Coordinates of C-alpha atoms and ligand atoms in Angstrom, one line a residue:
M31 CA 145.7 70.2 -160.7
A32 CA 143.3 71.2 -157.9
A33 CA 140.5 69.5 -159.9
L34 CA 142.5 66.3 -160.1
V35 CA 143.4 66.3 -156.5
G36 CA 139.7 67.0 -155.6
R37 CA 138.6 64.1 -157.7
G38 CA 141.1 61.8 -156.0
V39 CA 139.7 62.8 -152.6
R40 CA 136.1 62.3 -153.8
D41 CA 137.0 58.8 -155.0
M42 CA 138.5 58.0 -151.6
L43 CA 135.4 59.2 -149.8
K44 CA 133.2 57.1 -152.0
R45 CA 135.2 54.1 -151.2
A46 CA 135.1 54.9 -147.5
D47 CA 131.3 55.2 -147.8
F48 CA 131.2 51.8 -149.5
M49 CA 133.1 50.2 -146.6
T50 CA 130.5 51.3 -144.1
V51 CA 127.5 49.6 -145.9
P52 CA 126.6 46.2 -144.4
R53 CA 128.1 43.4 -146.5
R54 CA 124.7 42.0 -147.7
Q55 CA 123.6 45.4 -149.0
R56 CA 126.7 46.0 -151.1
H57 CA 126.0 46.1 -154.9
K58 CA 129.4 45.1 -156.1
K59 CA 128.4 44.8 -159.8
K60 CA 126.8 48.2 -159.9
W61 CA 129.8 49.7 -158.2
A62 CA 132.2 48.1 -160.6
A63 CA 130.1 49.3 -163.6
T64 CA 130.0 52.9 -162.4
E65 CA 133.6 53.2 -161.1
P66 CA 135.4 55.7 -163.3
K67 CA 138.0 54.0 -165.4
F68 CA 141.2 56.0 -165.6
P69 CA 143.4 55.6 -168.6
A70 CA 147.0 55.1 -167.8
T71 CA 147.9 58.5 -169.3
R72 CA 145.6 60.1 -166.7
L73 CA 147.1 58.1 -163.9
A74 CA 150.6 59.3 -165.0
L75 CA 149.5 62.9 -164.9
Q76 CA 148.0 62.4 -161.4
N77 CA 151.2 60.8 -160.2
F78 CA 153.3 63.6 -161.8
D79 CA 151.1 66.3 -160.3
M80 CA 151.6 64.9 -156.8
T81 CA 155.3 64.2 -157.0
Y82 CA 156.7 66.9 -159.4
S83 CA 154.8 69.8 -157.9
V84 CA 156.8 69.1 -154.8
Q85 CA 160.1 68.4 -156.6
F86 CA 159.9 71.4 -158.9
G87 CA 157.7 73.9 -157.1
D88 CA 156.9 77.0 -159.2
L89 CA 158.6 75.4 -162.2
W90 CA 156.1 72.5 -162.4
P91 CA 153.1 74.2 -164.2
S92 CA 155.4 75.3 -167.1
I93 CA 157.1 71.9 -167.3
R94 CA 153.6 70.2 -167.2
V95 CA 152.2 72.2 -170.1
S96 CA 155.3 71.6 -172.1
L97 CA 155.1 67.8 -171.5
L98 CA 151.5 67.9 -172.6
S99 CA 152.4 69.8 -175.8
E100 CA 154.0 68.6 -179.0
Q101 CA 157.7 67.8 -178.5
K102 CA 160.5 69.0 -180.8
Y103 CA 162.9 66.8 -182.7
G104 CA 166.5 67.0 -183.8
A105 CA 167.8 65.5 -187.1
L106 CA 171.0 63.6 -186.4
V107 CA 172.9 63.7 -189.7
N108 CA 174.1 60.3 -190.9
N109 CA 177.8 60.6 -191.4
F110 CA 177.7 57.4 -193.5
A111 CA 175.4 59.2 -196.0
A112 CA 176.3 62.3 -198.1
W113 CA 176.5 64.3 -194.9
D114 CA 177.5 67.6 -196.5
R115 CA 174.6 67.6 -198.9
V116 CA 172.2 66.5 -196.1
S117 CA 173.5 69.3 -193.9
A118 CA 173.1 71.9 -196.6
E119 CA 169.4 70.7 -197.1
L120 CA 168.7 71.0 -193.4
E121 CA 170.2 74.5 -193.4
Q122 CA 167.9 75.4 -196.2
L123 CA 165.0 74.6 -193.9
S124 CA 166.5 77.2 -191.5
A125 CA 167.5 74.5 -189.0
R126 CA 171.0 74.8 -187.3
D127 CA 173.5 72.2 -186.1
F128 CA 173.4 72.8 -182.4
V129 CA 176.4 70.6 -181.7
N130 CA 178.9 72.4 -183.9
E131 CA 177.4 75.7 -182.9
A132 CA 178.3 74.9 -179.3
I133 CA 181.7 73.5 -180.1
F134 CA 182.8 76.3 -182.3
H135 CA 181.0 79.1 -180.4
G136 CA 179.6 80.5 -183.6
E137 CA 182.9 80.3 -185.6
P138 CA 182.3 78.7 -189.0
E139 CA 182.9 75.0 -189.2
P140 CA 185.9 74.1 -191.3
K141 CA 185.0 73.3 -194.9
N142 CA 186.1 70.7 -197.4
G143 CA 186.6 67.9 -194.9
Q144 CA 189.4 69.8 -193.0
T145 CA 189.5 69.2 -189.3
A146 CA 189.9 72.0 -186.8
A147 CA 190.7 71.4 -183.2
P148 CA 187.7 72.5 -181.1
P149 CA 188.4 75.3 -178.7
P150 CA 190.2 73.5 -175.8
A151 CA 188.4 74.8 -172.7
S152 CA 186.2 72.4 -170.9
W153 CA 184.9 70.8 -174.0
A154 CA 185.5 67.0 -173.9
C155 CA 183.5 65.2 -176.4
S156 CA 183.7 63.7 -179.9
P157 CA 183.0 66.6 -182.3
N158 CA 181.9 64.4 -185.3
L159 CA 178.2 64.6 -184.4
R160 CA 175.9 66.9 -186.4
C161 CA 172.4 67.4 -185.1
F162 CA 170.1 70.0 -186.5
T163 CA 167.2 71.6 -184.6
F164 CA 164.9 74.6 -185.2
A165 CA 165.6 77.7 -183.2
R166 CA 163.9 78.4 -179.8
G167 CA 160.2 79.1 -180.4
D168 CA 160.2 77.7 -183.9
V169 CA 157.9 74.7 -183.9
S170 CA 158.6 73.6 -187.6
R171 CA 158.9 69.9 -188.2
F172 CA 161.5 68.0 -190.2
P173 CA 160.3 66.0 -193.2
P174 CA 160.7 62.2 -192.7
A175 CA 164.2 60.9 -193.4
R176 CA 164.9 59.5 -196.9
L177 CA 167.1 56.9 -198.3
G178 CA 170.2 58.6 -199.7
S179 CA 172.3 58.0 -202.8
L180 CA 174.8 55.9 -200.7
G181 CA 172.1 53.4 -199.8
V182 CA 171.6 54.5 -196.2
M183 CA 169.1 56.9 -194.6
D184 CA 170.2 60.5 -194.6
Y185 CA 169.2 61.5 -191.0
Y186 CA 167.7 60.1 -187.8
L187 CA 164.9 62.0 -186.0
M188 CA 165.2 61.9 -182.3
D189 CA 164.7 64.1 -179.2
A190 CA 167.8 66.3 -179.6
A191 CA 168.3 66.1 -175.8
S192 CA 169.0 62.4 -176.2
L193 CA 172.3 63.3 -177.8
L194 CA 173.6 64.9 -174.6
P195 CA 174.4 61.7 -172.8
V196 CA 176.4 60.6 -175.8
L197 CA 178.2 63.9 -175.9
A198 CA 178.9 63.7 -172.2
L199 CA 180.4 60.2 -172.6
G200 CA 183.2 62.0 -174.6
L201 CA 184.4 59.2 -176.8
Q202 CA 188.0 59.1 -177.8
P203 CA 189.4 57.4 -180.9
G204 CA 189.9 53.7 -180.3
D205 CA 187.5 53.4 -177.4
T206 CA 185.9 50.1 -176.4
V207 CA 182.3 50.9 -175.8
L208 CA 179.3 49.3 -174.2
D209 CA 175.7 50.5 -174.7
L210 CA 174.0 48.4 -172.0
C211 CA 170.3 49.2 -172.7
A212 CA 170.5 50.1 -176.4
A213 CA 167.2 49.6 -178.2
P214 CA 165.6 51.1 -180.3
G215 CA 169.1 52.5 -181.0
G216 CA 169.2 56.3 -181.3
K217 CA 172.1 56.6 -179.0
T218 CA 173.9 53.5 -180.4
L219 CA 173.7 55.2 -183.8
A220 CA 175.1 58.4 -182.4
L221 CA 178.0 56.5 -180.7
L222 CA 178.8 55.0 -184.1
Q223 CA 178.6 58.4 -185.8
T224 CA 181.5 59.6 -183.7
G225 CA 183.8 57.3 -185.6
C226 CA 185.6 56.6 -182.3
C227 CA 184.5 53.0 -181.4
R228 CA 187.2 50.3 -181.8
N229 CA 184.4 48.0 -180.9
L230 CA 180.8 48.5 -179.7
A231 CA 178.7 46.1 -177.8
A232 CA 175.0 47.1 -178.0
N233 CA 172.7 45.2 -175.7
D234 CA 169.0 45.1 -174.9
L235 CA 167.1 42.6 -172.8
S236 CA 164.1 42.6 -175.1
T237 CA 164.7 40.5 -178.2
S238 CA 162.0 42.3 -180.1
R239 CA 163.5 45.7 -179.3
A240 CA 167.0 44.4 -180.1
G241 CA 165.5 43.5 -183.5
R242 CA 164.4 47.1 -184.0
L243 CA 168.0 48.2 -183.1
Q244 CA 169.3 45.8 -185.8
K245 CA 167.0 47.4 -188.3
V246 CA 168.2 50.9 -187.4
L247 CA 171.8 49.8 -187.8
H248 CA 171.1 48.2 -191.2
S249 CA 169.3 51.3 -192.4
Y250 CA 171.9 53.8 -191.3
V251 CA 175.3 52.1 -191.1
P252 CA 177.0 50.3 -194.1
Q253 CA 178.0 46.7 -193.5
D254 CA 181.8 47.5 -193.8
V255 CA 181.5 50.1 -191.1
R256 CA 179.6 47.7 -188.8
D257 CA 182.4 45.2 -189.3
R258 CA 185.2 47.8 -188.8
N259 CA 183.6 49.0 -185.6
R260 CA 183.0 45.4 -184.5
V261 CA 179.4 46.1 -183.7
R262 CA 178.0 43.2 -181.6
V263 CA 174.2 43.2 -180.8
T264 CA 173.2 41.0 -177.8
S265 CA 170.0 40.4 -175.8
W266 CA 171.2 39.7 -172.3
D267 CA 170.1 40.8 -168.9
G268 CA 172.3 43.9 -168.4
R269 CA 172.3 43.4 -164.7
K270 CA 174.6 40.5 -165.1
W271 CA 177.1 42.3 -167.4
G272 CA 179.7 43.0 -164.7
E273 CA 179.9 39.2 -164.0
L274 CA 180.2 38.4 -167.8
E275 CA 182.7 41.0 -168.9
G276 CA 184.2 42.9 -165.9
D277 CA 186.7 45.7 -166.0
I278 CA 187.1 45.9 -169.8
Y279 CA 185.3 48.9 -171.4
D280 CA 186.6 52.5 -171.8
R281 CA 183.1 54.0 -172.0
V282 CA 179.7 52.6 -171.0
L283 CA 176.3 54.1 -171.6
V284 CA 173.6 53.1 -169.1
D285 CA 170.4 54.5 -170.6
V286 CA 168.0 52.7 -168.3
P287 CA 164.3 51.8 -168.5
C288 CA 162.3 54.5 -166.6
T289 CA 158.9 56.0 -166.4
T290 CA 159.5 57.7 -169.8
D291 CA 157.5 60.7 -168.6
R292 CA 156.5 62.2 -171.9
H293 CA 155.5 58.9 -173.5
S294 CA 153.5 58.0 -170.4
L295 CA 151.3 61.2 -170.8
H296 CA 150.5 60.5 -174.4
E297 CA 150.4 56.7 -175.2
E298 CA 148.2 54.1 -173.6
E299 CA 150.2 51.3 -175.2
N300 CA 153.0 49.9 -173.1
N301 CA 152.3 52.6 -170.5
I302 CA 154.0 51.9 -167.1
F303 CA 151.3 53.7 -165.2
K304 CA 148.7 51.0 -166.0
R305 CA 147.4 49.6 -162.7
S306 CA 148.7 46.2 -163.6
R307 CA 152.3 47.5 -163.8
K308 CA 152.3 49.2 -160.4
K309 CA 154.8 46.8 -158.9
E310 CA 157.1 47.0 -161.9
R311 CA 157.0 50.8 -161.6
Q312 CA 157.8 50.7 -157.9
M313 CA 160.8 48.4 -158.6
L314 CA 162.3 50.7 -161.3
P315 CA 164.8 52.5 -159.0
M316 CA 166.1 49.1 -157.9
L317 CA 166.4 47.8 -161.5
Q318 CA 168.1 51.1 -162.4
M319 CA 170.6 50.8 -159.6
Q320 CA 171.4 47.2 -160.6
L321 CA 172.0 48.2 -164.2
L322 CA 174.2 51.2 -163.3
A323 CA 176.2 49.0 -160.9
A324 CA 176.7 46.4 -163.7
G325 CA 177.8 49.2 -166.1
L326 CA 180.4 50.5 -163.6
L327 CA 181.7 46.9 -163.0
A328 CA 182.1 46.4 -166.7
T329 CA 184.2 49.6 -167.0
K330 CA 188.0 49.6 -166.7
P331 CA 189.4 51.5 -163.7
G332 CA 189.9 55.0 -165.2
G333 CA 187.0 54.5 -167.6
H334 CA 183.8 56.5 -167.8
V335 CA 180.1 55.8 -167.5
V336 CA 177.1 57.9 -168.3
Y337 CA 173.8 57.1 -166.6
S338 CA 170.7 58.6 -168.3
T339 CA 166.9 58.5 -168.1
C340 CA 164.1 60.4 -169.8
S341 CA 162.3 60.9 -166.5
L342 CA 162.1 64.0 -164.2
S343 CA 162.0 61.9 -161.1
H344 CA 164.9 62.4 -158.7
L345 CA 164.2 58.9 -157.3
Q346 CA 165.2 57.5 -160.7
N347 CA 167.9 60.1 -161.3
E348 CA 170.2 61.5 -158.5
Y349 CA 169.1 59.0 -155.9
V350 CA 170.0 56.1 -158.2
V351 CA 173.4 57.6 -158.9
Q352 CA 174.2 58.3 -155.2
G353 CA 172.8 54.9 -154.1
T354 CA 174.9 53.0 -156.6
I355 CA 178.1 54.8 -155.8
E356 CA 177.5 54.0 -152.1
L357 CA 176.8 50.3 -153.0
L358 CA 179.9 50.0 -155.0
A359 CA 182.0 51.5 -152.3
N360 CA 180.5 49.2 -149.6
Q361 CA 180.2 45.9 -151.5
Y362 CA 183.2 46.1 -153.9
D363 CA 185.5 48.7 -152.5
I364 CA 185.2 50.5 -155.8
K365 CA 185.5 54.3 -155.8
V366 CA 183.5 56.2 -158.3
H367 CA 183.8 60.0 -158.9
V368 CA 180.9 62.1 -160.3
E369 CA 182.2 64.4 -163.1
D370 CA 181.1 68.0 -163.3
L371 CA 179.0 68.7 -166.4
T372 CA 177.8 72.2 -165.5
H373 CA 179.6 73.6 -168.6
F374 CA 176.9 71.8 -170.7
R375 CA 174.3 74.3 -169.4
K376 CA 176.3 77.2 -170.9
L377 CA 177.3 75.4 -174.1
F378 CA 173.8 74.3 -174.9
M379 CA 171.7 77.1 -173.3
D380 CA 170.5 78.3 -176.8
T381 CA 169.0 74.9 -177.5
F382 CA 167.8 73.4 -174.1
S383 CA 166.4 74.5 -170.8
F384 CA 168.3 73.0 -167.8
F385 CA 167.1 72.5 -164.3
P386 CA 169.4 74.7 -162.2
S387 CA 169.6 72.6 -159.0
C388 CA 170.5 69.0 -159.6
Q389 CA 172.7 67.6 -156.8
V390 CA 174.6 65.4 -159.3
G391 CA 174.2 65.3 -163.1
E392 CA 172.2 67.5 -165.4
L393 CA 168.6 67.6 -166.3
V394 CA 167.0 69.0 -169.4
I395 CA 163.5 70.2 -168.6
P396 CA 160.7 70.6 -171.2
N397 CA 160.0 74.2 -172.0
L398 CA 157.4 75.6 -174.5
M399 CA 160.1 77.5 -176.4
A400 CA 162.5 74.5 -176.4
N401 CA 160.3 71.4 -176.0
F402 CA 162.9 68.7 -175.7
G403 CA 163.4 66.2 -172.9
P404 CA 163.1 65.4 -170.1
M405 CA 166.6 64.0 -170.2
Y406 CA 168.7 63.3 -167.1
F407 CA 172.4 62.4 -167.5
C408 CA 175.3 62.0 -165.1
K409 CA 178.9 61.2 -166.0
M410 CA 181.0 59.1 -163.6
C411 CA 184.6 58.0 -163.6
R412 CA 185.5 54.6 -162.1
M413 CA 188.6 55.4 -160.0
T414 CA 189.6 51.9 -158.8
Ligands
SAM169 C1 165.3 53.9 -172.3 S1 165.3 52.5 -173.2 C2 166.8 52.6 -174.1 C3 166.7 53.6 -175.3 C4 168.0 53.5 -176.1 N1 169.2 53.7 -175.4 C5 167.9 54.5 -177.3 O1 168.5 55.6 -177.2 O2 167.2 54.3 -178.3 C6 165.6 51.3 -172.1 C7 165.8 49.9 -172.6 O3 166.3 49.0 -171.6 C8 165.8 47.7 -171.9 N2 166.0 46.9 -170.7 C9 165.1 46.7 -169.7 N3 165.6 45.9 -168.7 C10 166.8 45.6 -169.1 C11 167.9 44.7 -168.6 N4 167.7 44.1 -167.4 N5 169.0 44.6 -169.3 C12 169.2 45.2 -170.5 N6 168.2 46.0 -171.1 C13 167.1 46.2 -170.4 C14 164.5 47.9 -172.4 O4 164.1 46.8 -173.2 C15 164.6 49.2 -173.2 O5 164.7 49.0 -174.6

């Protein structure tokens, strides 16, 4: 880190030097040719080193090395495939279903399709989800998903922490659900797996990404289930959703565009830290607030919203939540209550590392023993 900061300072000094040379003696071409060209991934790391070392203090070096290392995946079992056979195969690999382990606290899951009520306590989420992960410290990888005998893929590989916003949403049977920024569709698929959606609107502004979402749905969800759940895929600007369909959804997921911290450190393509995207990056918190406000306006009074990002930045996480709640109170006289999700830390402590001091919401931080996330999620109830 010190080396990076040092290099930044050296660059600034070089530029200052350049400014003192008389105009006619400047060799612009030579300068441009020798100027070090930073890849966007490097710019992302510089940015994170500056901001996250302040935000996370002593925790940052360990988060940093984890972000730069290979991430772990979870295998979300497709309930529309032969899920019991698929689960047995995943168990054979020594993976375990972290959702059911958390719900049943180590008690065996009921067999032969019987349903058992989850222990009451603070647990409030749809228990139909099955997601397998390898134990802490085990860096084994899952084989690629296969087409099963029922004509749909047997599991979906995703960052297992991405399931937490869906679990937090706590779907109940018969819910009307909106997934405002849905593509490429991992969370939409999980929402459908709960079997709770009376209807599901899945939206994404990008038509090409909405196309990818359609492909995921076709590969994983049989046509009759898509019809039964009245799945509707749209490609609208989510910021306008409150005006289009206000006060009607029971549950809304607002999984916003963000700095996608892990992706930004590894992929040049579509990297938001490219110099040309600086303005767009600076405007992200504003876009995120507009999307969350629209999600809350689309929710019925008494309904629930989960806001999520895969960024560590509190400017994109807690600040957006707090700013939006204030905005809704001032501009619309709408009261929003943040729900306590601290029990998630205890329930999922064997699988994920949580940041202990979020002001609102919960944050999964990457850890070498459990290299999932980052994933921030905050649950809100629209009161009026
Ligand atoms: C973090 S990704 C969503 C990931 C998705 N929920 C999943 O689990 O696969 C954010 C998405 O927001 C979309 N997006 C950006 N601006 C938007 C807007 N104004 N309205 C709706 N979607 C938008 C992007 O195209 C992108 O696909």
